[in-house]
């Protein structure tokens, strides 16, 4: 089994920065690709950024150029550096992975990000 625990959320002014972290524990070799998702109030959960086992990264259009996903290898930790934050980035941010052998989805508990003046 794998456990994911996020940290680093908080309240920040527009234009500010935050760095989210996700600590992974358990059966680490089962972790390959990892993602950050977010869910704003009243909206569906959306994929924000992905990093593959080889380090390739992808971003949703609204954060490209402002957010950077990175992670340790093996995947014991995942990060999301968020710069130039906007009020529309306000959401609960979740760390996610799909286990390599079982394809089970593993989610963290989420960390709240609020962008407001």
GROMACS .gro file of C-alpha atoms in nm:
model
  117
    1UNK     CA    1   0.000   0.000   0.000
    2UNK     CA    2   0.099   0.363  -0.052
    3UNK     CA    3   0.013   0.671   0.152
    4UNK     CA    4   0.034   1.033   0.034
    5UNK     CA    5   0.039   1.334   0.265
    6UNK     CA    6   0.029   1.691   0.132
    7UNK     CA    7   0.152   2.006   0.303
    8UNK     CA    8   0.237   2.365   0.221
    9UNK     CA    9  -0.103   2.519   0.152
   10UNK     CA   10  -0.215   2.848   0.299
   11UNK     CA   11  -0.334   3.201   0.234
   12UNK     CA   12  -0.139   3.411  -0.014
   13UNK     CA   13  -0.197   3.740  -0.191
   14UNK     CA   14  -0.243   3.755  -0.569
   15UNK     CA   15   0.096   3.748  -0.736
   16UNK     CA   16   0.249   3.553  -0.451
   17UNK     CA   17   0.403   3.209  -0.439
   18UNK     CA   18   0.355   2.882  -0.254
   19UNK     CA   19   0.530   2.546  -0.267
   20UNK     CA   20   0.323   2.237  -0.206
   21UNK     CA   21   0.482   1.912  -0.096
   22UNK     CA   22   0.355   1.555  -0.101
   23UNK     CA   23   0.530   1.288   0.104
   24UNK     CA   24   0.489   0.929  -0.014
   25UNK     CA   25   0.535   0.623   0.203
   26UNK     CA   26   0.474   0.253   0.176
   27UNK     CA   27   0.537   0.050  -0.139
   28UNK     CA   28   0.738   0.318  -0.320
   29UNK     CA   29   0.838   0.101  -0.622
   30UNK     CA   30   0.467   0.093  -0.713
   31UNK     CA   31   0.474   0.470  -0.775
   32UNK     CA   32   0.557   0.580  -1.128
   33UNK     CA   33   0.359   0.878  -1.259
   34UNK     CA   34   0.237   1.132  -1.003
   35UNK     CA   35  -0.005   1.420  -1.038
   36UNK     CA   36  -0.141   1.728  -0.870
   37UNK     CA   37  -0.516   1.782  -0.892
   38UNK     CA   38  -0.725   2.065  -0.750
   39UNK     CA   39  -1.088   2.117  -0.666
   40UNK     CA   40  -1.241   2.461  -0.626
   41UNK     CA   41  -1.570   2.513  -0.441
   42UNK     CA   42  -1.862   2.404  -0.655
   43UNK     CA   43  -1.637   2.269  -0.931
   44UNK     CA   44  -1.515   1.929  -1.039
   45UNK     CA   45  -1.168   1.809  -0.952
   46UNK     CA   46  -0.925   1.896  -1.232
   47UNK     CA   47  -0.580   1.773  -1.327
   48UNK     CA   48  -0.320   2.046  -1.278
   49UNK     CA   49   0.016   1.884  -1.354
   50UNK     CA   50   0.174   1.544  -1.411
   51UNK     CA   51   0.527   1.407  -1.386
   52UNK     CA   52   0.617   1.067  -1.529
   53UNK     CA   53   0.869   0.817  -1.398
   54UNK     CA   54   1.118   0.956  -1.649
   55UNK     CA   55   1.057   1.314  -1.544
   56UNK     CA   56   0.842   1.432  -1.832
   57UNK     CA   57   0.596   1.698  -1.722
   58UNK     CA   58   0.262   1.827  -1.849
   59UNK     CA   59   0.040   2.111  -1.729
   60UNK     CA   60  -0.311   2.231  -1.774
   61UNK     CA   61  -0.320   2.547  -1.983
   62UNK     CA   62  -0.425   2.778  -1.701
   63UNK     CA   63  -0.110   2.710  -1.495
   64UNK     CA   64   0.154   2.654  -1.763
   65UNK     CA   65   0.440   2.897  -1.716
   66UNK     CA   66   0.342   2.971  -1.355
   67UNK     CA   67   0.351   2.628  -1.187
   68UNK     CA   68   0.634   2.374  -1.183
   69UNK     CA   69   0.594   2.009  -1.083
   70UNK     CA   70   0.895   1.816  -0.962
   71UNK     CA   71   0.972   1.511  -0.757
   72UNK     CA   72   1.238   1.294  -0.603
   73UNK     CA   73   1.338   0.974  -0.781
   74UNK     CA   74   1.237   0.721  -0.655
   75UNK     CA   75   0.911   0.896  -0.588
   76UNK     CA   76   0.926   0.956  -0.214
   77UNK     CA   77   0.825   1.320  -0.255
   78UNK     CA   78   0.636   1.537  -0.503
   79UNK     CA   79   0.636   1.916  -0.522
   80UNK     CA   80   0.437   2.191  -0.689
   81UNK     CA   81   0.597   2.535  -0.706
   82UNK     CA   82   0.323   2.788  -0.770
   83UNK     CA   83   0.421   3.141  -0.875
   84UNK     CA   84   0.218   3.444  -0.974
   85UNK     CA   85  -0.087   3.300  -0.802
   86UNK     CA   86  -0.432   3.422  -0.900
   87UNK     CA   87  -0.763   3.417  -0.711
   88UNK     CA   88  -0.886   3.150  -0.952
   89UNK     CA   89  -0.610   2.919  -0.824
   90UNK     CA   90  -0.798   2.897  -0.494
   91UNK     CA   91  -0.878   2.530  -0.436
   92UNK     CA   92  -0.795   2.222  -0.237
   93UNK     CA   93  -0.489   2.065  -0.397
   94UNK     CA   94  -0.450   1.686  -0.400
   95UNK     CA   95  -0.152   1.463  -0.466
   96UNK     CA   96  -0.236   1.151  -0.669
   97UNK     CA   97  -0.078   0.841  -0.811
   98UNK     CA   98  -0.202   0.524  -0.979
   99UNK     CA   99  -0.024   0.215  -0.852
  100UNK     CA  100   0.183   0.043  -1.118
  101UNK     CA  101   0.065  -0.317  -1.077
  102UNK     CA  102  -0.292  -0.284  -0.944
  103UNK     CA  103  -0.385   0.049  -1.110
  104UNK     CA  104  -0.540   0.153  -0.778
  105UNK     CA  105  -0.585   0.528  -0.741
  106UNK     CA  106  -0.420   0.672  -0.432
  107UNK     CA  107  -0.508   1.023  -0.307
  108UNK     CA  108  -0.374   1.242  -0.035
  109UNK     CA  109  -0.604   1.423   0.205
  110UNK     CA  110  -0.559   1.757   0.028
  111UNK     CA  111  -0.415   2.095   0.124
  112UNK     CA  112  -0.609   2.422   0.099
  113UNK     CA  113  -0.474   2.710  -0.109
  114UNK     CA  114  -0.648   3.047  -0.084
  115UNK     CA  115  -0.539   3.336  -0.305
  116UNK     CA  116  -0.693   3.656  -0.182
  117UNK     CA  117  -0.603   4.013  -0.095
   0.00000   0.00000   0.00000
